[in-house]
Coordinates of C-alpha atoms and ligand atoms in Angstrom, one line a residue:
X1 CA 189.2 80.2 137.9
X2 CA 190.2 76.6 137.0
X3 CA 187.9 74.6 134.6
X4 CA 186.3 71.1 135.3
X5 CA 189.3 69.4 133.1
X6 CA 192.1 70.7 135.5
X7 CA 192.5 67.8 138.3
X8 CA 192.0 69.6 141.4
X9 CA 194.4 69.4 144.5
X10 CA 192.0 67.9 147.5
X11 CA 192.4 70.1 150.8
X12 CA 190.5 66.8 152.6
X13 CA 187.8 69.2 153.5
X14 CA 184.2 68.7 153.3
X15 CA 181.6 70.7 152.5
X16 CA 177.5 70.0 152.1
X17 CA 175.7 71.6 149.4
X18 CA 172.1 72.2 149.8
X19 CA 170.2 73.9 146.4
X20 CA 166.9 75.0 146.4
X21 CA 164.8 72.3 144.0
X22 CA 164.2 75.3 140.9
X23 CA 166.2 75.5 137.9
X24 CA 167.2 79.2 138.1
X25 CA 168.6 77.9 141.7
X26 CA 169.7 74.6 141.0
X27 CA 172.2 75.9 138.4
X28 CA 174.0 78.7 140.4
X29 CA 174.6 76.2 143.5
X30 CA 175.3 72.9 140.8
X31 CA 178.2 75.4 139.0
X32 CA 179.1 76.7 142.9
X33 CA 179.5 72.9 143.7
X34 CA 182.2 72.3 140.7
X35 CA 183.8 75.6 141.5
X36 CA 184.9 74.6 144.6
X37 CA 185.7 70.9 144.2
X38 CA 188.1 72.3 141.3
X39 CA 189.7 74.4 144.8
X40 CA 190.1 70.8 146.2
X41 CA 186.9 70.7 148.7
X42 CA 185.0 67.4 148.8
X43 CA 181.4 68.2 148.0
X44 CA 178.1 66.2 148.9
X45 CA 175.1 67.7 148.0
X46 CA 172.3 67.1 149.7
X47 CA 168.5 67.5 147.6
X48 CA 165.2 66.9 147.3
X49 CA 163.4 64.5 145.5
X50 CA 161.1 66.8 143.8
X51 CA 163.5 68.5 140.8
X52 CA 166.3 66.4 141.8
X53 CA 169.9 67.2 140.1
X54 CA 171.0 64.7 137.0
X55 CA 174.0 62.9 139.1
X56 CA 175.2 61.3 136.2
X57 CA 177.1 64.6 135.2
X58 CA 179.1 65.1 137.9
X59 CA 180.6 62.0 139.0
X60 CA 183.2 63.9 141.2
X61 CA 180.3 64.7 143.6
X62 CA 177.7 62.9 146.2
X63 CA 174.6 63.2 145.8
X64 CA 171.8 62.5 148.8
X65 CA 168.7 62.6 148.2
X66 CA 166.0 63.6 151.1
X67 CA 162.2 62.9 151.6
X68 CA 161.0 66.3 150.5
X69 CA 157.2 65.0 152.0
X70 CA 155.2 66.8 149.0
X71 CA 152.2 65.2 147.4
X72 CA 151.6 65.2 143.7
X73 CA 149.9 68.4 143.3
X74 CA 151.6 70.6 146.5
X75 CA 155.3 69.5 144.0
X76 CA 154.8 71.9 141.3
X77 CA 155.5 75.9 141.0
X78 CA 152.1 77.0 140.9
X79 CA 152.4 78.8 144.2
X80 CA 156.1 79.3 144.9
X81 CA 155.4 80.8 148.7
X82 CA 153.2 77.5 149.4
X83 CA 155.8 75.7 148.4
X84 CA 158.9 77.3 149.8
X85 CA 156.6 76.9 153.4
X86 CA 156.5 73.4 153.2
X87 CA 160.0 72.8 152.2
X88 CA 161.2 74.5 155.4
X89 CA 158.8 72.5 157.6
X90 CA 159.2 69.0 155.8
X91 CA 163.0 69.3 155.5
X92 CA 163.9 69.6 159.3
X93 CA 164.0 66.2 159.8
X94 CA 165.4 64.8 156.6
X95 CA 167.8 66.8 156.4
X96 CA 168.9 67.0 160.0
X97 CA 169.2 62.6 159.6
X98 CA 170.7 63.2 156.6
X99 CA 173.6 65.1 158.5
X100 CA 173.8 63.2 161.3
X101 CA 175.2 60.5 158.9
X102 CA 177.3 62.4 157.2
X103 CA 178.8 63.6 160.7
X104 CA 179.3 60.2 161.7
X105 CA 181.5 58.8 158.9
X106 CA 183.5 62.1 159.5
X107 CA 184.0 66.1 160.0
X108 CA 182.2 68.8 157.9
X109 CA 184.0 72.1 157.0
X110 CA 180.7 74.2 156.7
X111 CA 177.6 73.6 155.2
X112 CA 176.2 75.6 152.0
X113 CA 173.0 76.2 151.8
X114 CA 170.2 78.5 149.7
X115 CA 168.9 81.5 151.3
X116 CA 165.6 80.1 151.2
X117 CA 166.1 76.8 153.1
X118 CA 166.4 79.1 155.9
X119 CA 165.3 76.1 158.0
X120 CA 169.0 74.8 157.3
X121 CA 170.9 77.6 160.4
X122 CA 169.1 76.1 163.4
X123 CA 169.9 72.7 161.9
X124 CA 173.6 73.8 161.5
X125 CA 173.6 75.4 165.1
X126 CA 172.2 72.1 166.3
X127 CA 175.4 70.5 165.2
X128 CA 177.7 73.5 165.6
X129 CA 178.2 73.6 162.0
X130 CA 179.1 76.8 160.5
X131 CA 176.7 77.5 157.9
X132 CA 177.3 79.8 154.5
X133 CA 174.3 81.3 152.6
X134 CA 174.2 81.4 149.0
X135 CA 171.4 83.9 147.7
X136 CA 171.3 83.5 143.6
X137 CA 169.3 86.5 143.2
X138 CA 171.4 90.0 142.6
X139 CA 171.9 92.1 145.7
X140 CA 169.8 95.3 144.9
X141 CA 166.8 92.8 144.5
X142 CA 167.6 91.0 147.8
X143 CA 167.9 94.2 149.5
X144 CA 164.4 95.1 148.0
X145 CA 162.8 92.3 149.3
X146 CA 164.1 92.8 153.3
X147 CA 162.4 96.0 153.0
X148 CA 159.0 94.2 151.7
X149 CA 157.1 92.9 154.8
X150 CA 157.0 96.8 155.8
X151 CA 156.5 99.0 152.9
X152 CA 154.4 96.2 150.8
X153 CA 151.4 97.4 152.7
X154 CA 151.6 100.9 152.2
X155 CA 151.7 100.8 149.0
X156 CA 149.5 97.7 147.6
X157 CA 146.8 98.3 150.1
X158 CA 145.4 101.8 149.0
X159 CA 143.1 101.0 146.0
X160 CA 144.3 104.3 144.5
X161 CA 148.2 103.2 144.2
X162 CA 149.5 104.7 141.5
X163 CA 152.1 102.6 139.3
X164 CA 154.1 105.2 138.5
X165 CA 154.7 106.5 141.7
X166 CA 158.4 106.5 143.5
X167 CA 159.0 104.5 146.4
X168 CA 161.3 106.5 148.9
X169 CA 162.4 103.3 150.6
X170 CA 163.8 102.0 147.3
X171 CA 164.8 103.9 145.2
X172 CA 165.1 104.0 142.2
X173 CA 162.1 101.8 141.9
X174 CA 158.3 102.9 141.5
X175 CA 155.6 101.3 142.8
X176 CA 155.3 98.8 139.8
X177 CA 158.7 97.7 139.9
X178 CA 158.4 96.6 143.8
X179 CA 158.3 92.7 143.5
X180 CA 155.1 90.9 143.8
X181 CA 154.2 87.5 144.4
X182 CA 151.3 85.7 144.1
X183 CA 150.3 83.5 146.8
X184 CA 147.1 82.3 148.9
X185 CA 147.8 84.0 152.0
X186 CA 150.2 87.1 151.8
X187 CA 151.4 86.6 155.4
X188 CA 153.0 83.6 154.1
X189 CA 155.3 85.4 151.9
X190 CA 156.0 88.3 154.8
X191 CA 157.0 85.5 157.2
X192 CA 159.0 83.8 154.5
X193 CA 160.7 86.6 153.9
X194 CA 161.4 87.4 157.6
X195 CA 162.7 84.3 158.0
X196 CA 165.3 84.5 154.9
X197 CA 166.5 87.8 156.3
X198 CA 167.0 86.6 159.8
X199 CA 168.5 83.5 158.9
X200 CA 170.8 84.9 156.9
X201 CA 172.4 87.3 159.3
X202 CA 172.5 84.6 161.5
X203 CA 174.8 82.4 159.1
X204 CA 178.4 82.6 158.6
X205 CA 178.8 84.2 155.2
X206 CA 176.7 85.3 152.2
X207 CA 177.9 84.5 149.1
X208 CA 176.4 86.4 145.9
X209 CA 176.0 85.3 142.5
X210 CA 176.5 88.5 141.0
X211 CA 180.3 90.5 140.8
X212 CA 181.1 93.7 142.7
X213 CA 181.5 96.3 140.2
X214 CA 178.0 95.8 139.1
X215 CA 176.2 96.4 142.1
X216 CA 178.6 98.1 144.5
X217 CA 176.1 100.4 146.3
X218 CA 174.0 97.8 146.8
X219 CA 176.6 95.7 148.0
X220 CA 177.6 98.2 150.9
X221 CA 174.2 98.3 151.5
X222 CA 174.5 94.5 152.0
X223 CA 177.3 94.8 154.1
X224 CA 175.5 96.6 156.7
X225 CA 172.3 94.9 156.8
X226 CA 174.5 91.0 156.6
X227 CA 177.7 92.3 159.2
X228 CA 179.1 89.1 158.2
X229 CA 181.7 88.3 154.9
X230 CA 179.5 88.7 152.0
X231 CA 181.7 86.9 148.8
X232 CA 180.3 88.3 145.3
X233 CA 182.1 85.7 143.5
X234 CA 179.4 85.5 140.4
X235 CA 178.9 84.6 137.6
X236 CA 179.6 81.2 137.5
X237 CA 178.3 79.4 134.8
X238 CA 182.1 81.1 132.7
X239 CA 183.7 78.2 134.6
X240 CA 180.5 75.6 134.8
X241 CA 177.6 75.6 132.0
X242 CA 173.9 75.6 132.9
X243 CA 173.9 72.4 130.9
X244 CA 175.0 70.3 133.2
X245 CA 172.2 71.1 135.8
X246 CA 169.4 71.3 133.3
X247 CA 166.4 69.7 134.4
X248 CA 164.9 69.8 131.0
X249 CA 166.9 68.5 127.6
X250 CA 168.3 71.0 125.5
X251 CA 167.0 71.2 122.0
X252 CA 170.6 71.5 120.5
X253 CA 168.6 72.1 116.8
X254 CA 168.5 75.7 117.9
X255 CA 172.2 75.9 117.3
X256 CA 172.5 74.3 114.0
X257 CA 169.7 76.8 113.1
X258 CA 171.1 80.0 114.4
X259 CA 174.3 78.8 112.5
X260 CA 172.3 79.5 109.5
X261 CA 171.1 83.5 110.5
X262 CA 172.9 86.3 109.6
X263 CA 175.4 88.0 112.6
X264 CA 173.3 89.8 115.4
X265 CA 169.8 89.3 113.5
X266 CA 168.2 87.0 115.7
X267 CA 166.2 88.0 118.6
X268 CA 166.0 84.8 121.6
X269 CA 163.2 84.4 123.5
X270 CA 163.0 83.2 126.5
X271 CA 160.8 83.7 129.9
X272 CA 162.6 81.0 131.8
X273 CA 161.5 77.9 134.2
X274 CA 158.9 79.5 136.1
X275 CA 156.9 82.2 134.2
X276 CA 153.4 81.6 132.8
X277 CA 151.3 83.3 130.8
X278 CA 147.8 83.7 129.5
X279 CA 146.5 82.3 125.7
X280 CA 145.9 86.0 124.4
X281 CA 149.2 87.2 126.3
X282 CA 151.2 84.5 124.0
X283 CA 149.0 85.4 120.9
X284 CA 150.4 88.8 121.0
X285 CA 153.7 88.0 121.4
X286 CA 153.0 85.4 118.3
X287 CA 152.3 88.2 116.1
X288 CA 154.5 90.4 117.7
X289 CA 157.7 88.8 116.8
X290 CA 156.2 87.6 113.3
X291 CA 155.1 91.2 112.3
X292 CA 158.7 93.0 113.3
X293 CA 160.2 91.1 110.7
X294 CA 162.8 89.9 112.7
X295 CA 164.4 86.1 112.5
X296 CA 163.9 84.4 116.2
X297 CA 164.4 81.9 118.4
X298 CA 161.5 81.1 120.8
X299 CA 161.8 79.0 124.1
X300 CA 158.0 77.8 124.5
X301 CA 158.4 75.9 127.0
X302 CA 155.7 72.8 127.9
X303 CA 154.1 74.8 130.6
X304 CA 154.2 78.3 129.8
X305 CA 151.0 79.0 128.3
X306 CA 148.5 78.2 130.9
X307 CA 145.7 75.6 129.7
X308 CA 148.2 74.4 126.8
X309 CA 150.7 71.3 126.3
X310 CA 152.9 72.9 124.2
X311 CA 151.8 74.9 121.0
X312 CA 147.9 74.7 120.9
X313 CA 147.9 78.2 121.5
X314 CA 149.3 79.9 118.6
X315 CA 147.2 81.3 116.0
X316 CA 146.5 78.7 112.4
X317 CA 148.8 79.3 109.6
X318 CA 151.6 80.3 112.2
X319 CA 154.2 78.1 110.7
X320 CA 153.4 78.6 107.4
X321 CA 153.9 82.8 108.0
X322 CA 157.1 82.8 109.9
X323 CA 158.5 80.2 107.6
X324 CA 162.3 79.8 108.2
X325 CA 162.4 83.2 109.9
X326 CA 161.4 81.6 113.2
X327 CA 162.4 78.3 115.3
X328 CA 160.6 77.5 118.3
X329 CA 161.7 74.8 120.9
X330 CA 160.7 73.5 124.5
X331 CA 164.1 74.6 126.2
X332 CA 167.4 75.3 124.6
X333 CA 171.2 75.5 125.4
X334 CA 170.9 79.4 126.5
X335 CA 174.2 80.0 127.5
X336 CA 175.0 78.5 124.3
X337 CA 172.7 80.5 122.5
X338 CA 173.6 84.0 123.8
X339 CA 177.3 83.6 123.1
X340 CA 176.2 82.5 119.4
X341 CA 177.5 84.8 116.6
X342 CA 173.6 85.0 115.2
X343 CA 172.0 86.5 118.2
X344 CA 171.6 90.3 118.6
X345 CA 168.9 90.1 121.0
X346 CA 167.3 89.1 124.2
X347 CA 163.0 89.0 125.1
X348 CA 163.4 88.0 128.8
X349 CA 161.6 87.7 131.9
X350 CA 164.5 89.4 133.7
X351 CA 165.6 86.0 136.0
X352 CA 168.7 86.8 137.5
X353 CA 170.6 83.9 135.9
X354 CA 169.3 84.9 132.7
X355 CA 169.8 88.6 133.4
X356 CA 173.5 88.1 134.2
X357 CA 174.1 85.2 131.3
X358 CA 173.0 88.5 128.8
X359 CA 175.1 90.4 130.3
X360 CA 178.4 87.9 130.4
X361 CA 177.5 87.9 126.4
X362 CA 176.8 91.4 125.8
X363 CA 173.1 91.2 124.7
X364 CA 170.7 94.0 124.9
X365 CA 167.6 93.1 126.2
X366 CA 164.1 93.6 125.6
X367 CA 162.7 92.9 129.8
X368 CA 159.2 91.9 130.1
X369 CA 159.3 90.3 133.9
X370 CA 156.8 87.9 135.3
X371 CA 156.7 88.2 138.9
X372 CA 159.4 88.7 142.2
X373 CA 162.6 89.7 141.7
X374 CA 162.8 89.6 137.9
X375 CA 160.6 93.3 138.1
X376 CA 163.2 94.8 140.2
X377 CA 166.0 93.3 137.6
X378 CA 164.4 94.7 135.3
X379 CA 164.4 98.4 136.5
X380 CA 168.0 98.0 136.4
X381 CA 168.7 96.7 133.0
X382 CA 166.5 99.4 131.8
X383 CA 166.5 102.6 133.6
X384 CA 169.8 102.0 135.2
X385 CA 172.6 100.6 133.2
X386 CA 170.3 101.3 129.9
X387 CA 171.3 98.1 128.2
X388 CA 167.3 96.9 127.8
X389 CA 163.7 98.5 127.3
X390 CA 161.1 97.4 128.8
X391 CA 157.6 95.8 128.2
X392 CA 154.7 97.1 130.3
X393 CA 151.9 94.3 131.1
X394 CA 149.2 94.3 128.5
X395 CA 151.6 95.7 125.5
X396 CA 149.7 94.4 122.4
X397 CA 151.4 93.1 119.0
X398 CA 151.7 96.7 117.2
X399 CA 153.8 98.6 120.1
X400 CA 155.7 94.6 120.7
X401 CA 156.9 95.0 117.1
X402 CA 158.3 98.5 116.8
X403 CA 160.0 97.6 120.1
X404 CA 161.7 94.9 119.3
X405 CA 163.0 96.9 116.0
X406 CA 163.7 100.2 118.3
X407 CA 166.3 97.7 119.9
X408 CA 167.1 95.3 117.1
X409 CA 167.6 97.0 114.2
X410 CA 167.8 100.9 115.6
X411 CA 170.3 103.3 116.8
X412 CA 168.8 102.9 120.6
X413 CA 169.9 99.2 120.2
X414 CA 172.9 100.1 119.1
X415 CA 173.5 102.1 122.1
X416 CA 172.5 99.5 124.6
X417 CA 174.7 96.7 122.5
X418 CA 178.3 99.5 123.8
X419 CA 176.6 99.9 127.2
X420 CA 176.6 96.3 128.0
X421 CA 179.7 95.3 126.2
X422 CA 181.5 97.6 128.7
X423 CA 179.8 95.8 131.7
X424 CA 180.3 92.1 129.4
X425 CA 184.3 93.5 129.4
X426 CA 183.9 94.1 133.1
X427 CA 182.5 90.4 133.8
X428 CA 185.6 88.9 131.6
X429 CA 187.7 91.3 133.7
X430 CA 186.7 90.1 137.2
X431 CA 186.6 86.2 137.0
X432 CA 190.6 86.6 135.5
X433 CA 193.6 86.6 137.8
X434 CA 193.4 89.3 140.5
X435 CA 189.6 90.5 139.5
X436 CA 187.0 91.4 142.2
X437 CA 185.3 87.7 141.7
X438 CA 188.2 85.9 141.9
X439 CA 189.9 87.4 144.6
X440 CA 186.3 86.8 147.0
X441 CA 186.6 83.4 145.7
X442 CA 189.8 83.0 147.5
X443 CA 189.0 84.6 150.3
X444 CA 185.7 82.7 150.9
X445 CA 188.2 79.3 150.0
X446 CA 190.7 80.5 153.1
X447 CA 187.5 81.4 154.7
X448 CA 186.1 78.1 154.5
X449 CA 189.4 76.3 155.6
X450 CA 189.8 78.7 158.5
X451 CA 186.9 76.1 160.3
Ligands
UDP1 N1 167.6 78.1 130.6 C1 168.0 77.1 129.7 N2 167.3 76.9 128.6 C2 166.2 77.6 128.3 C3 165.8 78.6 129.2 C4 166.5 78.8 130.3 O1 169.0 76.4 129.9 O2 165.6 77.4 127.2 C5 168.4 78.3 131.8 C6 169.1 79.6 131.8 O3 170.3 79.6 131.1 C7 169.1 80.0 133.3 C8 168.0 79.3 133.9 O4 167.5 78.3 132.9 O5 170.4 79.5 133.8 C9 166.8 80.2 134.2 O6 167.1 80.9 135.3 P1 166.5 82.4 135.5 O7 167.0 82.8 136.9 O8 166.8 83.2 134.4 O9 164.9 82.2 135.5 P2 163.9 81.2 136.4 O10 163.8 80.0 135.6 O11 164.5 81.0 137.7 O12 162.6 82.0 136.3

């Protein structure tokens, strides 16, 4: 793939870019944007007020912004499903306005849009635009979640479900890896998710953020459910950093502090944009991390501990007992931060961004996921491509901190670290010249100019 510095050759094509306003979203679709203006497409991206991109760093782009018709308290992330059901109602008309003036000053290749703005195809069939989905999430989750609206049910309904039990429609998943959501009414999230799935077989092409070799069954599983061109042509942030689509400043300290650790000693923590968590949940982790001895790097981020502005929470006489052995910050360069020399492991939430930005850098991971897909991703890391152990809900500080040393400083870690390099030499293998990601970039570029 080329890299921002390279002047691209323009094709005098356009395309419209429409991200999904969350930061694990946002970033995928931003790099996505870049990616193909480097191919020579004009890009316009179209958002929403509420998380709006930071223009300023990518001047080679056009940015609209739409009325996204939320109030102060229905923008925020408290209840993703309530929110996702209002975007796709208060959109339409935006966003359809917002096209029609884009149509009239000239001709649009195809429009790009997230999965969830499934709102977006009959906007694009209204205008006979081809549309093109792009789902951020990895494929084995997505295909999870088309199976939800009929097997949820079954399972979450008995009183007597037991956790531990396989689900025959999923496999290899149990019933407390099946991806739930919280959310007022649950309907919502079935008809959301109904909506996503036949939207998206109604589009013109699916493109993943994920690469093939990593998820091939799931991708022919894909293939049958989507008969239209699916394009794994993930990751993208090799090409693009996250930075330039952060919504939040990166604490760049958390370099210039790692620089001072010893090679693979520091574990990073992070749980991500979203996740939340309760005071005693965060105490434990506190003590967790301070107890195994281990130098790390915490993302607290203003937000995640419910009730708290920032560090309230943690216990008195914190500082003084980690010392210099921990740094905590509100958000940090991550990308940056897993491809550091210092860092030999990874607390997550399982995201798929950050799930795959581990992977590109070949850090084992410790998965403790939050809600949705990130359980499902999780399964994976751990049970299936064993690069990760995993955290059940409740896990208190004595069992955190012989965990994190089982995979830090152990042989079990050790293992992981060779599993996932051969996956991280598999990532570095399919982005080059003639690699599975780069060759689906292609064809979704000839794709595109085919309109
Ligand atoms: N991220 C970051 N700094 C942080 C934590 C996260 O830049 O301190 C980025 C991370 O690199 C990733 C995104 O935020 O690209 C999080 O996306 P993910 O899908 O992992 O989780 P989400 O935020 O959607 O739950």
């Amino acid at each position: 793939m080329e890299t921002q510095t390279q002047k691209p050759q323009t094709n005098n094509r356009h395309l419209v870019l429409y991200p999904y306003p969350l930061q694990g979203l946002i970033n995928p679709m931003l790099q996505l944007a870049n990616i193909l203006h480097s191919k020579g497409f004009s890009i316009t991206i179209i958002h929403t007020h509420f998380n709006s991109p930071t223009k300023s760093k990518h001047p080679h782009i056009t940015f609209l912004p739409i009325s996204d018709g939320l109030s102060k308290t229905e923008a925020s992330t408290e209840d993703i499903i309530s929110l996702v059901t209002l975007l796709n109602t208060n959109c339409v008309a935006p966003f359809r306005d917002c096209l029609a003036g884009l149509l009239a000053d000239g001709p649009i290749a195809c429009l790009i849009t997230d999965a969830l703005f499934h709102f977006s195809q009959s906007v694009a069939d209204g205008f006979g635009l081809p549309r093109i989905v792009l789902r951020t999430s990895s494929i084995f989750s997505f295909m999870v979640f088309a199976t939800l609206p009929a097997i949820h049910e079954k399972y979450f309904s008995k009183q007597d479900f037991q956790l531990e039990s396989p689900v025959p429609e999923a496999p290899p998943l149990q019933v407390k890896d099946l991806p739930t959501i919280t959310t007022k009414d649950s309907n919502d999230l079935y008809k959301f998710i109904t909506n996503m799935v036949t939207q998206t077989k109604a589009s013109s092409g699916l493109i993943w953020y994920t690469f093939s070799e990593l998820e091939e069954s799931a991708l022919s599983q894909s293939r049958k459910l989507f008969p239209i061109p699916n394009f794994p042509i993930g990751p993208f942030h090799k090409s693009f950093p996250a930075s330039s689509s952060s919504l939040l400043i990166q604490d760049k300290s958390s370099i210039s502090w790692l620089d001072t650790q010893k090679p693979k000693s520091v574990l990073y923590v992070s749980f991500g944009s979203i996740a939340e968590m309760g005071v005693k949940e965060f105490n434990e982790m506190a003590w967790g991390l301070a107890n195994s001895m281990q130098p790390f790097l915490w993302v607290v981020r203003p937000g995640l501990v419910r009730g708290s502005e920032w560090l309230e929470a943690l216990p008195s006489g914190y500082a003084e007992k980690i010392g210099d052995r921990g740094c905590i910050v509100k958000w940090a360069p991550q990308q940056e931060v897993l491809a550091h020399f210092a860092v030999g492991g990874f607390w997550t939430h399982n995201g798929w961004n950050s799930t795959l930005e581990s992977i590109c850098e070949g850090v084992p991971m410790i998965c403790s996921p939050c809600f949705g897909d990130q359980l499902v991703n999780a399964k994976y890391v751990s049970d299936v491509w064993g690069i990760g152990l995993r955290f059940e809900k409740g896990v208190e500080r004595g069992e955190m901190e012989r965990r994190i040393r089982r995979v830090m400083v152990e042989r079990e870690g050790e293992e992981m670290r060779e599993r996932i390099l051969c996956l991280k030499e598999k990532v570095d293998v399919c982005l080059k010249e003639g690699g599975s990601s780069y060759q689906h970039l292609e064809e979704l570029s000839s794709y595109i100019l085919s309109f």
